[in-house]
Amino acid sequence: MQQRFFLLGVCAFAFGVPVFPQQGTDPSVGAQAGAGDGGMMTVEQAYLNSAEGVVIKEMVESRGHDSKVLALQYIQEALEGGRGSDDLQEALSRLATAGLFRVIREQGRVINDFPDIRLRACELLARLPSARTKDALIQVMCADREPSVVRAAVKSLGEVGINEQDETTATIGWISRKFSAINPTGSLALEILNTYERLAPTVRDRRAVVESIMDIAADGRYAAAVRARALEVVKGVVSGGK
């Protein structure tokens, strides 16, 4: 812990994070407790959060793949330590879209397309359930072309569990039709079914979800196990997930 604290201190100093609180202020005042202890943050905890945020931001903004891997590792450690925050959610959202909306080329070759980074970021976003997380995952799901990344986004949407006005299930239905037309992928179809099952209690327009499920059940390009799973899930959706 001391070594990690020292490393964060060095990085924070390099990036301009104040090491000592300003005179007359107590950085522990008003800070919420991490790790679910129900108390106030210590000075060290508040400093670690601040330093981690700066270090992670620098890693996320770096073009290199290795820096983004390190950012994901720092974020995972923070989440496991109970230090979730809006800054971490924002960092994960940026990692989840790395290479999707801003393509960087060198000598005609794309150098910032990192589907493995996007996939892991989608998985970690599920640990920060919120409307912002839901929006970020939907954005990835609609924009990404890699079935594995889309599958991770779909799974995390089910774990987040937000489906106001059927926005999430309607978008998943669109994704299901899109990939069925251009790149039918059994593992993605299976995750879509699992997510429909998780979100069944939140669904208002059950007919639309049932139609999407039955499209999978009737598609002979999917394995028999996937089609059988569709028939299982549709029963739960019809009954409201009970």
PDB file of C-alpha atoms in Angstrom:
ATOM      1  CA  MET A   1       0.000   0.000   0.000  1.00  0.00           C
ATOM      2  CA  GLN A   2       2.808   2.427   0.920  1.00  0.00           C
ATOM      3  CA  GLN A   3       4.563   1.753  -2.387  1.00  0.00           C
ATOM      4  CA  ARG A   4       1.348   2.321  -4.331  1.00  0.00           C
ATOM      5  CA  PHE A   5       0.637   5.520  -2.387  1.00  0.00           C
ATOM      6  CA  PHE A   6       4.146   6.761  -3.126  1.00  0.00           C
ATOM      7  CA  LEU A   7       3.750   5.997  -6.854  1.00  0.00           C
ATOM      8  CA  LEU A   8       0.456   7.848  -7.016  1.00  0.00           C
ATOM      9  CA  GLY A   9       2.051  10.741  -5.170  1.00  0.00           C
ATOM     10  CA  VAL A  10       4.866  10.995  -7.690  1.00  0.00           C
ATOM     11  CA  CYS A  11       2.442  10.841 -10.609  1.00  0.00           C
ATOM     12  CA  ALA A  12       0.097  13.345  -9.026  1.00  0.00           C
ATOM     13  CA  PHE A  13       2.959  15.768  -8.374  1.00  0.00           C
ATOM     14  CA  ALA A  14       4.026  15.438 -11.999  1.00  0.00           C
ATOM     15  CA  PHE A  15       0.499  16.186 -13.226  1.00  0.00           C
ATOM     16  CA  GLY A  16      -0.079  19.084 -10.855  1.00  0.00           C
ATOM     17  CA  VAL A  17      -2.250  17.552  -8.126  1.00  0.00           C
ATOM     18  CA  PRO A  18      -1.652  19.317  -4.794  1.00  0.00           C
ATOM     19  CA  VAL A  19       0.044  16.948  -2.352  1.00  0.00           C
ATOM     20  CA  PHE A  20      -0.968  18.939   0.742  1.00  0.00           C
ATOM     21  CA  PRO A  21      -4.352  20.519   1.445  1.00  0.00           C
ATOM     22  CA  GLN A  22      -4.613  24.272   1.318  1.00  0.00           C
ATOM     23  CA  GLN A  23      -4.195  26.059   4.628  1.00  0.00           C
ATOM     24  CA  GLY A  24      -7.385  26.187   6.630  1.00  0.00           C
ATOM     25  CA  THR A  25      -9.082  23.335   4.809  1.00  0.00           C
ATOM     26  CA  ASP A  26      -9.655  19.746   5.789  1.00  0.00           C
ATOM     27  CA  PRO A  27      -9.903  17.431   2.773  1.00  0.00           C
ATOM     28  CA  SER A  28     -11.768  14.877   4.876  1.00  0.00           C
ATOM     29  CA  VAL A  29     -14.661  17.260   5.577  1.00  0.00           C
ATOM     30  CA  GLY A  30     -17.683  16.531   3.422  1.00  0.00           C
ATOM     31  CA  ALA A  31     -16.026  13.603   1.676  1.00  0.00           C
ATOM     32  CA  GLN A  32     -18.094  10.493   1.487  1.00  0.00           C
ATOM     33  CA  ALA A  33     -16.720   7.224   2.755  1.00  0.00           C
ATOM     34  CA  GLY A  34     -15.303   4.682   0.379  1.00  0.00           C
ATOM     35  CA  ALA A  35     -15.565   0.936   0.632  1.00  0.00           C
ATOM     36  CA  GLY A  36     -19.011   1.209   2.180  1.00  0.00           C
ATOM     37  CA  ASP A  37     -17.778   1.862   5.776  1.00  0.00           C
ATOM     38  CA  GLY A  38     -20.477   4.471   6.390  1.00  0.00           C
ATOM     39  CA  GLY A  39     -18.000   7.004   7.858  1.00  0.00           C
ATOM     40  CA  MET A  40     -15.949   9.884   6.567  1.00  0.00           C
ATOM     41  CA  MET A  41     -12.984   9.619   4.221  1.00  0.00           C
ATOM     42  CA  THR A  42      -9.555   9.866   5.737  1.00  0.00           C
ATOM     43  CA  VAL A  43      -7.094  12.401   4.355  1.00  0.00           C
ATOM     44  CA  GLU A  44      -5.163   9.550   2.735  1.00  0.00           C
ATOM     45  CA  GLN A  45      -8.316   8.156   1.085  1.00  0.00           C
ATOM     46  CA  ALA A  46      -9.272  11.566  -0.277  1.00  0.00           C
ATOM     47  CA  TYR A  47      -5.766  12.095  -1.603  1.00  0.00           C
ATOM     48  CA  LEU A  48      -5.657   8.645  -3.199  1.00  0.00           C
ATOM     49  CA  ASN A  49      -8.936   9.324  -4.977  1.00  0.00           C
ATOM     50  CA  SER A  50      -7.630  12.637  -6.296  1.00  0.00           C
ATOM     51  CA  ALA A  51      -4.302  11.182  -7.410  1.00  0.00           C
ATOM     52  CA  GLU A  52      -5.919   8.139  -8.992  1.00  0.00           C
ATOM     53  CA  GLY A  53      -8.279  10.344 -10.968  1.00  0.00           C
ATOM     54  CA  VAL A  54      -5.424  12.340 -12.488  1.00  0.00           C
ATOM     55  CA  VAL A  55      -3.288   9.293 -13.275  1.00  0.00           C
ATOM     56  CA  ILE A  56      -6.201   7.404 -14.824  1.00  0.00           C
ATOM     57  CA  LYS A  57      -7.198  10.406 -16.932  1.00  0.00           C
ATOM     58  CA  GLU A  58      -3.692  10.708 -18.349  1.00  0.00           C
ATOM     59  CA  MET A  59      -3.632   6.997 -19.179  1.00  0.00           C
ATOM     60  CA  VAL A  60      -7.051   7.099 -20.833  1.00  0.00           C
ATOM     61  CA  GLU A  61      -6.041  10.040 -23.026  1.00  0.00           C
ATOM     62  CA  SER A  62      -2.817   8.351 -24.116  1.00  0.00           C
ATOM     63  CA  ARG A  63      -2.812   6.864 -27.623  1.00  0.00           C
ATOM     64  CA  GLY A  64      -1.006   3.736 -26.527  1.00  0.00           C
ATOM     65  CA  HIS A  65      -2.718   0.411 -25.889  1.00  0.00           C
ATOM     66  CA  ASP A  66      -0.588  -0.412 -22.833  1.00  0.00           C
ATOM     67  CA  SER A  67      -1.543   2.835 -21.099  1.00  0.00           C
ATOM     68  CA  LYS A  68      -5.218   2.030 -21.517  1.00  0.00           C
ATOM     69  CA  VAL A  69      -4.654  -1.460 -20.106  1.00  0.00           C
ATOM     70  CA  LEU A  70      -3.049   0.131 -17.037  1.00  0.00           C
ATOM     71  CA  ALA A  71      -5.968   2.540 -16.745  1.00  0.00           C
ATOM     72  CA  LEU A  72      -8.371  -0.397 -16.670  1.00  0.00           C
ATOM     73  CA  GLN A  73      -6.265  -2.058 -13.976  1.00  0.00           C
ATOM     74  CA  TYR A  74      -6.280   1.085 -11.835  1.00  0.00           C
ATOM     75  CA  ILE A  75     -10.029   1.440 -12.309  1.00  0.00           C
ATOM     76  CA  GLN A  76     -10.658  -2.177 -11.366  1.00  0.00           C
ATOM     77  CA  GLU A  77      -8.585  -1.756  -8.197  1.00  0.00           C
ATOM     78  CA  ALA A  78     -10.494   1.402  -7.321  1.00  0.00           C
ATOM     79  CA  LEU A  79     -13.849  -0.308  -7.815  1.00  0.00           C
ATOM     80  CA  GLU A  80     -12.778  -3.323  -5.772  1.00  0.00           C
ATOM     81  CA  GLY A  81     -11.688  -0.902  -3.049  1.00  0.00           C
ATOM     82  CA  GLY A  82     -15.102   0.754  -3.007  1.00  0.00           C
ATOM     83  CA  ARG A  83     -13.874   3.961  -4.611  1.00  0.00           C
ATOM     84  CA  GLY A  84     -16.427   4.292  -7.407  1.00  0.00           C
ATOM     85  CA  SER A  85     -16.995   7.815  -8.693  1.00  0.00           C
ATOM     86  CA  ASP A  86     -18.322   9.867 -11.595  1.00  0.00           C
ATOM     87  CA  ASP A  87     -14.727  10.334 -12.758  1.00  0.00           C
ATOM     88  CA  LEU A  88     -14.256   6.578 -13.035  1.00  0.00           C
ATOM     89  CA  GLN A  89     -17.539   6.262 -14.894  1.00  0.00           C
ATOM     90  CA  GLU A  90     -16.410   8.935 -17.336  1.00  0.00           C
ATOM     91  CA  ALA A  91     -13.028   7.248 -17.810  1.00  0.00           C
ATOM     92  CA  LEU A  92     -14.674   3.893 -18.504  1.00  0.00           C
ATOM     93  CA  SER A  93     -17.104   5.495 -20.944  1.00  0.00           C
ATOM     94  CA  ARG A  94     -14.178   6.926 -22.896  1.00  0.00           C
ATOM     95  CA  LEU A  95     -12.343   3.614 -22.873  1.00  0.00           C
ATOM     96  CA  ALA A  96     -15.501   1.818 -24.008  1.00  0.00           C
ATOM     97  CA  THR A  97     -15.591   3.982 -27.148  1.00  0.00           C
ATOM     98  CA  ALA A  98     -11.835   4.029 -27.837  1.00  0.00           C
ATOM     99  CA  GLY A  99     -11.374   4.116 -31.594  1.00  0.00           C
ATOM    100  CA  LEU A 100     -15.070   4.281 -32.453  1.00  0.00           C
ATOM    101  CA  PHE A 101     -15.610   7.983 -33.055  1.00  0.00           C
ATOM    102  CA  ARG A 102     -12.050   9.264 -33.517  1.00  0.00           C
ATOM    103  CA  VAL A 103      -9.891   7.190 -35.815  1.00  0.00           C
ATOM    104  CA  ILE A 104      -6.141   7.821 -35.758  1.00  0.00           C
ATOM    105  CA  ARG A 105      -4.037   6.589 -38.668  1.00  0.00           C
ATOM    106  CA  GLU A 106      -0.321   6.337 -39.203  1.00  0.00           C
ATOM    107  CA  GLN A 107       0.900   5.520 -42.712  1.00  0.00           C
ATOM    108  CA  GLY A 108      -2.620   4.500 -43.625  1.00  0.00           C
ATOM    109  CA  ARG A 109      -2.990   2.084 -40.699  1.00  0.00           C
ATOM    110  CA  VAL A 110      -5.496   2.570 -37.865  1.00  0.00           C
ATOM    111  CA  ILE A 111      -3.562   2.665 -34.605  1.00  0.00           C
ATOM    112  CA  ASN A 112      -6.287   3.274 -32.010  1.00  0.00           C
ATOM    113  CA  ASP A 113      -8.804   0.489 -32.605  1.00  0.00           C
ATOM    114  CA  PHE A 114      -8.745  -1.509 -29.358  1.00  0.00           C
ATOM    115  CA  PRO A 115     -11.748  -3.867 -29.121  1.00  0.00           C
ATOM    116  CA  ASP A 116     -10.253  -5.644 -26.097  1.00  0.00           C
ATOM    117  CA  ILE A 117     -10.116  -2.321 -24.240  1.00  0.00           C
ATOM    118  CA  ARG A 118     -13.705  -1.506 -25.176  1.00  0.00           C
ATOM    119  CA  LEU A 119     -14.884  -4.954 -24.103  1.00  0.00           C
ATOM    120  CA  ARG A 120     -13.268  -4.763 -20.659  1.00  0.00           C
ATOM    121  CA  ALA A 121     -14.499  -1.209 -20.134  1.00  0.00           C
ATOM    122  CA  CYS A 122     -18.059  -2.351 -20.865  1.00  0.00           C
ATOM    123  CA  GLU A 123     -17.689  -5.131 -18.307  1.00  0.00           C
ATOM    124  CA  LEU A 124     -16.449  -2.735 -15.624  1.00  0.00           C
ATOM    125  CA  LEU A 125     -19.179  -0.190 -16.343  1.00  0.00           C
ATOM    126  CA  ALA A 126     -21.699  -2.682 -14.963  1.00  0.00           C
ATOM    127  CA  ARG A 127     -20.185  -2.020 -11.520  1.00  0.00           C
ATOM    128  CA  LEU A 128     -21.279   1.625 -11.716  1.00  0.00           C
ATOM    129  CA  PRO A 129     -25.020   1.332 -12.420  1.00  0.00           C
ATOM    130  CA  SER A 130     -26.573   4.677 -13.322  1.00  0.00           C
ATOM    131  CA  ALA A 131     -28.432   6.405 -16.125  1.00  0.00           C
ATOM    132  CA  ARG A 132     -25.108   7.722 -17.441  1.00  0.00           C
ATOM    133  CA  THR A 133     -23.706   4.204 -17.528  1.00  0.00           C
ATOM    134  CA  LYS A 134     -26.782   2.986 -19.379  1.00  0.00           C
ATOM    135  CA  ASP A 135     -26.407   5.750 -21.962  1.00  0.00           C
ATOM    136  CA  ALA A 136     -22.710   4.965 -22.454  1.00  0.00           C
ATOM    137  CA  LEU A 137     -23.391   1.259 -22.961  1.00  0.00           C
ATOM    138  CA  ILE A 138     -26.180   1.935 -25.448  1.00  0.00           C
ATOM    139  CA  GLN A 139     -23.815   4.205 -27.375  1.00  0.00           C
ATOM    140  CA  VAL A 140     -21.211   1.435 -27.562  1.00  0.00           C
ATOM    141  CA  MET A 141     -23.796  -1.168 -28.505  1.00  0.00           C
ATOM    142  CA  CYS A 142     -25.043   0.924 -31.418  1.00  0.00           C
ATOM    143  CA  ALA A 143     -21.640   2.031 -32.714  1.00  0.00           C
ATOM    144  CA  ASP A 144     -19.359  -0.981 -32.320  1.00  0.00           C
ATOM    145  CA  ARG A 145     -18.939  -3.547 -35.080  1.00  0.00           C
ATOM    146  CA  GLU A 146     -17.277  -6.230 -32.959  1.00  0.00           C
ATOM    147  CA  PRO A 147     -19.817  -8.826 -31.767  1.00  0.00           C
ATOM    148  CA  SER A 148     -17.749  -9.524 -28.635  1.00  0.00           C
ATOM    149  CA  VAL A 149     -17.825  -5.866 -27.579  1.00  0.00           C
ATOM    150  CA  VAL A 150     -21.531  -5.553 -28.344  1.00  0.00           C
ATOM    151  CA  ARG A 151     -22.144  -8.714 -26.339  1.00  0.00           C
ATOM    152  CA  ALA A 152     -20.318  -7.221 -23.339  1.00  0.00           C
ATOM    153  CA  ALA A 153     -22.361  -4.024 -23.624  1.00  0.00           C
ATOM    154  CA  VAL A 154     -25.617  -5.993 -23.808  1.00  0.00           C
ATOM    155  CA  LYS A 155     -24.681  -8.064 -20.761  1.00  0.00           C
ATOM    156  CA  SER A 156     -23.758  -4.983 -18.733  1.00  0.00           C
ATOM    157  CA  LEU A 157     -27.030  -3.306 -19.678  1.00  0.00           C
ATOM    158  CA  GLY A 158     -28.835  -6.268 -18.177  1.00  0.00           C
ATOM    159  CA  GLU A 159     -26.778  -5.968 -14.997  1.00  0.00           C
ATOM    160  CA  VAL A 160     -27.374  -2.215 -14.763  1.00  0.00           C
ATOM    161  CA  GLY A 161     -31.091  -2.944 -15.043  1.00  0.00           C
ATOM    162  CA  ILE A 162     -32.359   0.444 -16.253  1.00  0.00           C
ATOM    163  CA  ASN A 163     -35.055   0.266 -18.939  1.00  0.00           C
ATOM    164  CA  GLU A 164     -37.112   3.453 -18.726  1.00  0.00           C
ATOM    165  CA  GLN A 165     -39.813   3.626 -21.384  1.00  0.00           C
ATOM    166  CA  ASP A 166     -38.372   0.390 -22.841  1.00  0.00           C
ATOM    167  CA  GLU A 167     -35.404   2.328 -24.233  1.00  0.00           C
ATOM    168  CA  THR A 168     -32.898  -0.403 -23.451  1.00  0.00           C
ATOM    169  CA  THR A 169     -34.931  -3.369 -24.676  1.00  0.00           C
ATOM    170  CA  ALA A 170     -36.003  -1.512 -27.824  1.00  0.00           C
ATOM    171  CA  THR A 171     -32.382  -0.720 -28.677  1.00  0.00           C
ATOM    172  CA  ILE A 172     -31.330  -4.297 -27.977  1.00  0.00           C
ATOM    173  CA  GLY A 173     -34.076  -5.446 -30.340  1.00  0.00           C
ATOM    174  CA  TRP A 174     -32.655  -3.186 -33.042  1.00  0.00           C
ATOM    175  CA  ILE A 175     -29.172  -4.594 -32.419  1.00  0.00           C
ATOM    176  CA  SER A 176     -30.525  -8.134 -32.654  1.00  0.00           C
ATOM    177  CA  ARG A 177     -32.070  -7.420 -36.054  1.00  0.00           C
ATOM    178  CA  LYS A 178     -28.944  -5.628 -37.268  1.00  0.00           C
ATOM    179  CA  PHE A 179     -26.555  -8.466 -36.459  1.00  0.00           C
ATOM    180  CA  SER A 180     -29.024 -11.085 -37.651  1.00  0.00           C
ATOM    181  CA  ALA A 181     -28.930  -9.381 -41.046  1.00  0.00           C
ATOM    182  CA  ILE A 182     -25.208  -8.691 -41.383  1.00  0.00           C
ATOM    183  CA  ASN A 183     -23.377 -11.036 -39.001  1.00  0.00           C
ATOM    184  CA  PRO A 184     -25.495 -13.548 -37.068  1.00  0.00           C
ATOM    185  CA  THR A 185     -23.507 -14.507 -33.975  1.00  0.00           C
ATOM    186  CA  GLY A 186     -24.760 -17.176 -31.618  1.00  0.00           C
ATOM    187  CA  SER A 187     -22.972 -15.884 -28.518  1.00  0.00           C
ATOM    188  CA  LEU A 188     -24.431 -12.409 -29.032  1.00  0.00           C
ATOM    189  CA  ALA A 189     -27.925 -13.806 -29.599  1.00  0.00           C
ATOM    190  CA  LEU A 190     -27.609 -15.817 -26.389  1.00  0.00           C
ATOM    191  CA  GLU A 191     -26.560 -12.755 -24.389  1.00  0.00           C
ATOM    192  CA  ILE A 192     -29.454 -10.785 -25.855  1.00  0.00           C
ATOM    193  CA  LEU A 193     -31.804 -13.504 -24.619  1.00  0.00           C
ATOM    194  CA  ASN A 194     -30.216 -13.481 -21.160  1.00  0.00           C
ATOM    195  CA  THR A 195     -30.571  -9.719 -20.953  1.00  0.00           C
ATOM    196  CA  TYR A 196     -34.196  -9.826 -22.053  1.00  0.00           C
ATOM    197  CA  GLU A 197     -34.757 -12.268 -19.206  1.00  0.00           C
ATOM    198  CA  ARG A 198     -33.066  -9.974 -16.662  1.00  0.00           C
ATOM    199  CA  LEU A 199     -35.025  -6.935 -17.828  1.00  0.00           C
ATOM    200  CA  ALA A 200     -38.378  -8.730 -18.162  1.00  0.00           C
ATOM    201  CA  PRO A 201     -39.865  -7.153 -14.992  1.00  0.00           C
ATOM    202  CA  THR A 202     -39.194  -3.663 -16.422  1.00  0.00           C
ATOM    203  CA  VAL A 203     -40.684  -4.229 -19.891  1.00  0.00           C
ATOM    204  CA  ARG A 204     -43.861  -2.383 -20.849  1.00  0.00           C
ATOM    205  CA  ASP A 205     -44.273  -3.409 -24.479  1.00  0.00           C
ATOM    206  CA  ARG A 206     -43.905  -7.154 -24.115  1.00  0.00           C
ATOM    207  CA  ARG A 207     -45.065  -7.766 -27.664  1.00  0.00           C
ATOM    208  CA  ALA A 208     -41.961  -6.116 -29.151  1.00  0.00           C
ATOM    209  CA  VAL A 209     -39.633  -8.150 -26.939  1.00  0.00           C
ATOM    210  CA  VAL A 210     -41.508 -11.381 -27.664  1.00  0.00           C
ATOM    211  CA  GLU A 211     -41.223 -10.729 -31.412  1.00  0.00           C
ATOM    212  CA  SER A 212     -37.481 -10.178 -31.079  1.00  0.00           C
ATOM    213  CA  ILE A 213     -37.071 -13.383 -29.096  1.00  0.00           C
ATOM    214  CA  MET A 214     -39.147 -15.407 -31.534  1.00  0.00           C
ATOM    215  CA  ASP A 215     -37.060 -14.095 -34.439  1.00  0.00           C
ATOM    216  CA  ILE A 216     -34.058 -15.731 -32.774  1.00  0.00           C
ATOM    217  CA  ALA A 217     -36.007 -18.908 -32.040  1.00  0.00           C
ATOM    218  CA  ALA A 218     -37.013 -19.232 -35.697  1.00  0.00           C
ATOM    219  CA  ASP A 219     -33.596 -18.434 -37.196  1.00  0.00           C
ATOM    220  CA  GLY A 220     -32.000 -21.677 -38.357  1.00  0.00           C
ATOM    221  CA  ARG A 221     -28.569 -20.051 -38.540  1.00  0.00           C
ATOM    222  CA  TYR A 222     -28.370 -20.163 -34.750  1.00  0.00           C
ATOM    223  CA  ALA A 223     -27.463 -23.350 -32.901  1.00  0.00           C
ATOM    224  CA  ALA A 224     -30.253 -25.490 -31.522  1.00  0.00           C
ATOM    225  CA  ALA A 225     -29.235 -24.587 -27.962  1.00  0.00           C
ATOM    226  CA  VAL A 226     -29.673 -20.872 -28.693  1.00  0.00           C
ATOM    227  CA  ARG A 227     -33.095 -21.399 -30.245  1.00  0.00           C
ATOM    228  CA  ALA A 228     -34.154 -23.576 -27.314  1.00  0.00           C
ATOM    229  CA  ARG A 229     -33.014 -20.873 -24.905  1.00  0.00           C
ATOM    230  CA  ALA A 230     -35.187 -18.384 -26.780  1.00  0.00           C
ATOM    231  CA  LEU A 231     -38.251 -20.538 -26.141  1.00  0.00           C
ATOM    232  CA  GLU A 232     -37.382 -20.642 -22.431  1.00  0.00           C
ATOM    233  CA  VAL A 233     -36.933 -16.892 -22.182  1.00  0.00           C
ATOM    234  CA  VAL A 234     -40.126 -16.009 -24.022  1.00  0.00           C
ATOM    235  CA  LYS A 235     -42.178 -17.762 -21.342  1.00  0.00           C
ATOM    236  CA  GLY A 236     -40.639 -15.592 -18.644  1.00  0.00           C
ATOM    237  CA  VAL A 237     -41.141 -12.398 -20.621  1.00  0.00           C
ATOM    238  CA  VAL A 238     -44.803 -13.199 -21.261  1.00  0.00           C
ATOM    239  CA  SER A 239     -45.323 -13.783 -17.536  1.00  0.00           C
ATOM    240  CA  GLY A 240     -43.553 -10.541 -16.653  1.00  0.00           C
ATOM    241  CA  GLY A 241     -40.344 -12.121 -15.433  1.00  0.00           C
ATOM    242  CA  LYS A 242     -42.049 -13.782 -12.478  1.00  0.00           C
TER     243      LYS A 242
END
